[in-house]
Amino acid sequence: MTDSGISVRPAEHGDAERIADVFAGYVLASIATFVEEPPSASTWAERIAGARDRKLPFLVADLPEGHSSAPPGGLRVAGFAACAEFRPHAAYRYTVEDSVYIAPEATGQGLGGRLLTTLVEELTHTEMRQVVAVIATLPDTRHDTPSIVLHRRLGFEIVGRMPAVGYKRGQWVDTVLMQKDLRPGS
């Protein structure tokens, strides 16, 4: 998928280092993930390979050279979207949890929507039936987070809230659970 030179494509082994860099920013400076130690590039390479082995999408968005957020010299991964096992129990084998992360310099350009739209579309061609988003939010948040807005726009519904289930960066954090049926009516 391409728009203004931005492309969404399957992640490759060589993208692992940049994916690790993008995700590390969220780990170290936000509550968006409950991960507290950034995974290494080799861990991300294993996740990319694992997704490929399970025939699940793992996508990146590239910005071309000359784009306001791209470095000189060519394409740069500006974000990624992936899905992983929702829970380890066999009965959940047709349900995945999605993740979408955008590099700080590339936010506000619609990349999250492009990535999540493509991820959901590709999931409809797999044996998966449900996709779940577990979105961190502060307890006193009166407005939906950008992630909640994004997921709602793509047909996810809020199915629950778990108050104060995480503690990160010196504060208690809630999670909002959102779900999308990939095969409605079946």
PDB file of C-alpha atoms in Angstrom:
ATOM      1  CA  MET A   1       0.000   0.000   0.000  1.00  0.00           C
ATOM      2  CA  THR A   2       1.501   3.358  -0.991  1.00  0.00           C
ATOM      3  CA  ASP A   3       0.431   6.984  -0.418  1.00  0.00           C
ATOM      4  CA  SER A   4       2.734  10.009  -0.755  1.00  0.00           C
ATOM      5  CA  GLY A   5       5.594   7.550  -1.136  1.00  0.00           C
ATOM      6  CA  ILE A   6       4.856   5.918   2.227  1.00  0.00           C
ATOM      7  CA  SER A   7       4.646   2.165   1.858  1.00  0.00           C
ATOM      8  CA  VAL A   8       3.382  -0.608   4.114  1.00  0.00           C
ATOM      9  CA  ARG A   9       5.107  -3.931   3.568  1.00  0.00           C
ATOM     10  CA  PRO A  10       5.939  -7.174   5.367  1.00  0.00           C
ATOM     11  CA  ALA A  11       8.747  -6.792   7.896  1.00  0.00           C
ATOM     12  CA  GLU A  12      12.068  -8.371   7.009  1.00  0.00           C
ATOM     13  CA  HIS A  13      14.950  -9.595   9.158  1.00  0.00           C
ATOM     14  CA  GLY A  14      16.890  -6.410   8.334  1.00  0.00           C
ATOM     15  CA  ASP A  15      14.134  -4.251   9.870  1.00  0.00           C
ATOM     16  CA  ALA A  16      14.643  -5.708  13.341  1.00  0.00           C
ATOM     17  CA  GLU A  17      17.142  -3.100  14.537  1.00  0.00           C
ATOM     18  CA  ARG A  18      14.934  -0.158  13.583  1.00  0.00           C
ATOM     19  CA  ILE A  19      11.852  -1.861  15.067  1.00  0.00           C
ATOM     20  CA  ALA A  20      13.829  -2.355  18.287  1.00  0.00           C
ATOM     21  CA  ASP A  21      14.722   1.362  18.298  1.00  0.00           C
ATOM     22  CA  VAL A  22      11.120   2.499  17.745  1.00  0.00           C
ATOM     23  CA  PHE A  23       9.756   0.183  20.436  1.00  0.00           C
ATOM     24  CA  ALA A  24      12.522   1.055  22.929  1.00  0.00           C
ATOM     25  CA  GLY A  25      11.318   4.651  22.962  1.00  0.00           C
ATOM     26  CA  TYR A  26       7.895   3.516  24.139  1.00  0.00           C
ATOM     27  CA  VAL A  27       9.371   1.116  26.697  1.00  0.00           C
ATOM     28  CA  LEU A  28      11.634   3.746  28.243  1.00  0.00           C
ATOM     29  CA  ALA A  29       9.481   6.874  28.039  1.00  0.00           C
ATOM     30  CA  SER A  30       5.798   5.919  28.130  1.00  0.00           C
ATOM     31  CA  ILE A  31       3.104   3.709  29.583  1.00  0.00           C
ATOM     32  CA  ALA A  32       2.007   2.513  26.126  1.00  0.00           C
ATOM     33  CA  THR A  33       3.568  -0.880  26.826  1.00  0.00           C
ATOM     34  CA  PHE A  34       4.029  -2.691  30.107  1.00  0.00           C
ATOM     35  CA  VAL A  35       7.382  -4.015  28.877  1.00  0.00           C
ATOM     36  CA  GLU A  36      10.094  -2.537  31.096  1.00  0.00           C
ATOM     37  CA  GLU A  37      13.283  -3.669  29.309  1.00  0.00           C
ATOM     38  CA  PRO A  38      13.522  -3.048  25.561  1.00  0.00           C
ATOM     39  CA  PRO A  39      13.811  -6.277  23.565  1.00  0.00           C
ATOM     40  CA  SER A  40      16.962  -6.608  21.462  1.00  0.00           C
ATOM     41  CA  ALA A  41      17.051  -6.494  17.680  1.00  0.00           C
ATOM     42  CA  SER A  42      17.672 -10.256  17.687  1.00  0.00           C
ATOM     43  CA  THR A  43      14.473 -10.769  19.694  1.00  0.00           C
ATOM     44  CA  TRP A  44      12.578  -8.705  17.107  1.00  0.00           C
ATOM     45  CA  ALA A  45      14.171 -10.729  14.295  1.00  0.00           C
ATOM     46  CA  GLU A  46      12.883 -13.891  16.006  1.00  0.00           C
ATOM     47  CA  ARG A  47       9.402 -12.339  16.290  1.00  0.00           C
ATOM     48  CA  ILE A  48       9.389 -11.425  12.600  1.00  0.00           C
ATOM     49  CA  ALA A  49      10.409 -14.997  11.699  1.00  0.00           C
ATOM     50  CA  GLY A  50       7.862 -16.423  14.144  1.00  0.00           C
ATOM     51  CA  ALA A  51       5.051 -14.389  12.605  1.00  0.00           C
ATOM     52  CA  ARG A  52       6.085 -15.577   9.145  1.00  0.00           C
ATOM     53  CA  ASP A  53       6.144 -19.200  10.375  1.00  0.00           C
ATOM     54  CA  ARG A  54       2.629 -18.831  11.808  1.00  0.00           C
ATOM     55  CA  LYS A  55       1.481 -17.073   8.602  1.00  0.00           C
ATOM     56  CA  LEU A  56       0.591 -13.939  10.578  1.00  0.00           C
ATOM     57  CA  PRO A  57       1.244 -10.398   9.403  1.00  0.00           C
ATOM     58  CA  PHE A  58       4.134  -8.363  10.773  1.00  0.00           C
ATOM     59  CA  LEU A  59       4.237  -5.065   8.892  1.00  0.00           C
ATOM     60  CA  VAL A  60       6.370  -1.953   8.678  1.00  0.00           C
ATOM     61  CA  ALA A  61       5.701   1.485   7.212  1.00  0.00           C
ATOM     62  CA  ASP A  62       8.555   3.049   5.263  1.00  0.00           C
ATOM     63  CA  LEU A  63       9.099   6.743   4.629  1.00  0.00           C
ATOM     64  CA  PRO A  64      10.947   7.549   1.401  1.00  0.00           C
ATOM     65  CA  GLU A  65      13.963   9.830   1.151  1.00  0.00           C
ATOM     66  CA  GLY A  66      12.753  13.407   0.910  1.00  0.00           C
ATOM     67  CA  HIS A  67       9.731  12.814   3.135  1.00  0.00           C
ATOM     68  CA  SER A  68       9.713  15.306   5.992  1.00  0.00           C
ATOM     69  CA  SER A  69      10.410  12.551   8.558  1.00  0.00           C
ATOM     70  CA  ALA A  70      12.813  10.402   6.509  1.00  0.00           C
ATOM     71  CA  PRO A  71      16.588  10.516   6.804  1.00  0.00           C
ATOM     72  CA  PRO A  72      18.759  11.294   3.811  1.00  0.00           C
ATOM     73  CA  GLY A  73      19.817   8.234   1.875  1.00  0.00           C
ATOM     74  CA  GLY A  74      16.645   6.244   1.514  1.00  0.00           C
ATOM     75  CA  LEU A  75      13.766   4.510   3.185  1.00  0.00           C
ATOM     76  CA  ARG A  76      13.351   4.410   6.906  1.00  0.00           C
ATOM     77  CA  VAL A  77      11.000   2.262   8.937  1.00  0.00           C
ATOM     78  CA  ALA A  78       8.695   4.761  10.630  1.00  0.00           C
ATOM     79  CA  GLY A  79       6.442   2.312  12.432  1.00  0.00           C
ATOM     80  CA  PHE A  80       5.287  -1.258  12.681  1.00  0.00           C
ATOM     81  CA  ALA A  81       2.209  -3.364  13.328  1.00  0.00           C
ATOM     82  CA  ALA A  82       2.215  -6.954  14.429  1.00  0.00           C
ATOM     83  CA  CYS A  83       0.079  -9.505  16.138  1.00  0.00           C
ATOM     84  CA  ALA A  84       0.939 -12.154  18.643  1.00  0.00           C
ATOM     85  CA  GLU A  85      -0.681 -14.947  20.554  1.00  0.00           C
ATOM     86  CA  PHE A  86      -3.367 -13.473  22.810  1.00  0.00           C
ATOM     87  CA  ARG A  87      -2.993 -16.052  25.581  1.00  0.00           C
ATOM     88  CA  PRO A  88      -1.003 -19.304  25.705  1.00  0.00           C
ATOM     89  CA  HIS A  89      -3.991 -21.634  26.177  1.00  0.00           C
ATOM     90  CA  ALA A  90      -4.985 -23.741  23.145  1.00  0.00           C
ATOM     91  CA  ALA A  91      -8.581 -22.514  23.155  1.00  0.00           C
ATOM     92  CA  TYR A  92      -7.305 -19.009  22.239  1.00  0.00           C
ATOM     93  CA  ARG A  93      -5.507 -20.258  19.095  1.00  0.00           C
ATOM     94  CA  TYR A  94      -7.844 -18.293  16.785  1.00  0.00           C
ATOM     95  CA  THR A  95      -7.383 -15.001  18.661  1.00  0.00           C
ATOM     96  CA  VAL A  96      -4.438 -12.621  18.374  1.00  0.00           C
ATOM     97  CA  GLU A  97      -3.445  -9.378  20.081  1.00  0.00           C
ATOM     98  CA  ASP A  98      -2.381  -6.499  17.863  1.00  0.00           C
ATOM     99  CA  SER A  99       0.368  -3.935  18.446  1.00  0.00           C
ATOM    100  CA  VAL A 100       1.006  -0.723  16.520  1.00  0.00           C
ATOM    101  CA  TYR A 101       3.934   1.608  17.230  1.00  0.00           C
ATOM    102  CA  ILE A 102       4.986   4.712  15.311  1.00  0.00           C
ATOM    103  CA  ALA A 103       8.339   6.492  15.602  1.00  0.00           C
ATOM    104  CA  PRO A 104       7.856   9.829  17.422  1.00  0.00           C
ATOM    105  CA  GLU A 105       9.024  11.854  14.416  1.00  0.00           C
ATOM    106  CA  ALA A 106       6.395  10.181  12.203  1.00  0.00           C
ATOM    107  CA  THR A 107       3.278  10.469  14.383  1.00  0.00           C
ATOM    108  CA  GLY A 108       0.261  12.390  13.159  1.00  0.00           C
ATOM    109  CA  GLN A 109       0.689  11.319   9.538  1.00  0.00           C
ATOM    110  CA  GLY A 110      -1.869   8.515   9.458  1.00  0.00           C
ATOM    111  CA  LEU A 111       0.693   5.720   9.651  1.00  0.00           C
ATOM    112  CA  GLY A 112      -1.073   4.002  12.559  1.00  0.00           C
ATOM    113  CA  GLY A 113      -4.291   3.817  10.570  1.00  0.00           C
ATOM    114  CA  ARG A 114      -2.496   2.562   7.473  1.00  0.00           C
ATOM    115  CA  LEU A 115      -0.660  -0.112   9.426  1.00  0.00           C
ATOM    116  CA  LEU A 116      -3.647  -1.307  11.464  1.00  0.00           C
ATOM    117  CA  THR A 117      -5.951  -1.323   8.421  1.00  0.00           C
ATOM    118  CA  THR A 118      -3.479  -3.487   6.518  1.00  0.00           C
ATOM    119  CA  LEU A 119      -2.898  -5.748   9.524  1.00  0.00           C
ATOM    120  CA  VAL A 120      -6.639  -6.381   9.970  1.00  0.00           C
ATOM    121  CA  GLU A 121      -7.103  -6.935   6.233  1.00  0.00           C
ATOM    122  CA  GLU A 122      -4.288  -9.485   6.170  1.00  0.00           C
ATOM    123  CA  LEU A 123      -5.678 -11.230   9.258  1.00  0.00           C
ATOM    124  CA  THR A 124      -8.971 -11.826   7.416  1.00  0.00           C
ATOM    125  CA  HIS A 125      -7.005 -14.120   5.087  1.00  0.00           C
ATOM    126  CA  THR A 126      -5.785 -16.293   7.960  1.00  0.00           C
ATOM    127  CA  GLU A 127      -7.558 -18.743  10.223  1.00  0.00           C
ATOM    128  CA  MET A 128      -7.837 -16.070  12.945  1.00  0.00           C
ATOM    129  CA  ARG A 129     -11.336 -15.083  14.088  1.00  0.00           C
ATOM    130  CA  GLN A 130     -10.739 -12.381  16.703  1.00  0.00           C
ATOM    131  CA  VAL A 131      -8.208  -9.621  17.202  1.00  0.00           C
ATOM    132  CA  VAL A 132      -7.832  -7.976  20.596  1.00  0.00           C
ATOM    133  CA  ALA A 133      -6.155  -4.709  21.540  1.00  0.00           C
ATOM    134  CA  VAL A 134      -4.938  -4.191  25.104  1.00  0.00           C
ATOM    135  CA  ILE A 135      -4.467  -0.440  25.419  1.00  0.00           C
ATOM    136  CA  ALA A 136      -2.789   1.219  28.394  1.00  0.00           C
ATOM    137  CA  THR A 137      -4.395   4.371  29.750  1.00  0.00           C
ATOM    138  CA  LEU A 138      -4.173   6.431  32.902  1.00  0.00           C
ATOM    139  CA  PRO A 139      -7.051   5.976  35.369  1.00  0.00           C
ATOM    140  CA  ASP A 140      -8.095   9.637  35.282  1.00  0.00           C
ATOM    141  CA  THR A 141      -8.071   9.950  31.503  1.00  0.00           C
ATOM    142  CA  ARG A 142     -11.275  11.692  30.464  1.00  0.00           C
ATOM    143  CA  HIS A 143     -10.650  11.375  26.745  1.00  0.00           C
ATOM    144  CA  ASP A 144      -9.915   8.388  24.587  1.00  0.00           C
ATOM    145  CA  THR A 145      -6.259   7.851  23.792  1.00  0.00           C
ATOM    146  CA  PRO A 146      -5.177   8.036  20.144  1.00  0.00           C
ATOM    147  CA  SER A 147      -4.914   4.235  20.152  1.00  0.00           C
ATOM    148  CA  ILE A 148      -8.504   3.835  21.336  1.00  0.00           C
ATOM    149  CA  VAL A 149      -9.696   6.310  18.689  1.00  0.00           C
ATOM    150  CA  LEU A 150      -7.725   4.461  15.999  1.00  0.00           C
ATOM    151  CA  HIS A 151      -9.075   1.053  16.968  1.00  0.00           C
ATOM    152  CA  ARG A 152     -12.656   2.320  17.259  1.00  0.00           C
ATOM    153  CA  ARG A 153     -12.391   3.872  13.787  1.00  0.00           C
ATOM    154  CA  LEU A 154     -11.475   0.420  12.435  1.00  0.00           C
ATOM    155  CA  GLY A 155     -14.452  -1.318  14.020  1.00  0.00           C
ATOM    156  CA  PHE A 156     -12.995  -2.461  17.329  1.00  0.00           C
ATOM    157  CA  GLU A 157     -15.362  -2.270  20.274  1.00  0.00           C
ATOM    158  CA  ILE A 158     -14.486  -1.660  23.899  1.00  0.00           C
ATOM    159  CA  VAL A 159     -15.250  -4.886  25.744  1.00  0.00           C
ATOM    160  CA  GLY A 160     -13.753  -4.056  29.114  1.00  0.00           C
ATOM    161  CA  ARG A 161     -11.499  -2.002  31.320  1.00  0.00           C
ATOM    162  CA  MET A 162      -9.098  -3.378  33.883  1.00  0.00           C
ATOM    163  CA  PRO A 163      -8.304  -0.701  36.481  1.00  0.00           C
ATOM    164  CA  ALA A 164      -4.795  -0.358  37.936  1.00  0.00           C
ATOM    165  CA  VAL A 165      -3.463  -3.634  36.510  1.00  0.00           C
ATOM    166  CA  GLY A 166      -0.021  -2.232  35.725  1.00  0.00           C
ATOM    167  CA  TYR A 167       2.469  -0.052  37.552  1.00  0.00           C
ATOM    168  CA  LYS A 168       4.919   1.822  35.373  1.00  0.00           C
ATOM    169  CA  ARG A 169       6.794   5.103  35.562  1.00  0.00           C
ATOM    170  CA  GLY A 170       5.643   5.656  39.147  1.00  0.00           C
ATOM    171  CA  GLN A 171       1.922   5.369  38.452  1.00  0.00           C
ATOM    172  CA  TRP A 172      -0.884   2.848  38.277  1.00  0.00           C
ATOM    173  CA  VAL A 173      -2.104   2.176  34.762  1.00  0.00           C
ATOM    174  CA  ASP A 174      -5.419   0.809  33.478  1.00  0.00           C
ATOM    175  CA  THR A 175      -5.918  -1.216  30.338  1.00  0.00           C
ATOM    176  CA  VAL A 176      -8.842  -0.910  27.973  1.00  0.00           C
ATOM    177  CA  LEU A 177      -9.687  -4.092  26.097  1.00  0.00           C
ATOM    178  CA  MET A 178     -10.972  -3.709  22.550  1.00  0.00           C
ATOM    179  CA  GLN A 179     -11.983  -6.490  20.197  1.00  0.00           C
ATOM    180  CA  LYS A 180     -12.797  -6.922  16.525  1.00  0.00           C
ATOM    181  CA  ASP A 181     -14.546  -9.938  15.054  1.00  0.00           C
ATOM    182  CA  LEU A 182     -12.768 -10.813  11.823  1.00  0.00           C
ATOM    183  CA  ARG A 183     -15.663 -12.999  10.692  1.00  0.00           C
ATOM    184  CA  PRO A 184     -18.838 -11.232  11.814  1.00  0.00           C
ATOM    185  CA  GLY A 185     -21.976 -13.268  11.471  1.00  0.00           C
ATOM    186  CA  SER A 186     -20.221 -16.609  11.179  1.00  0.00           C
TER     187      SER A 186
END
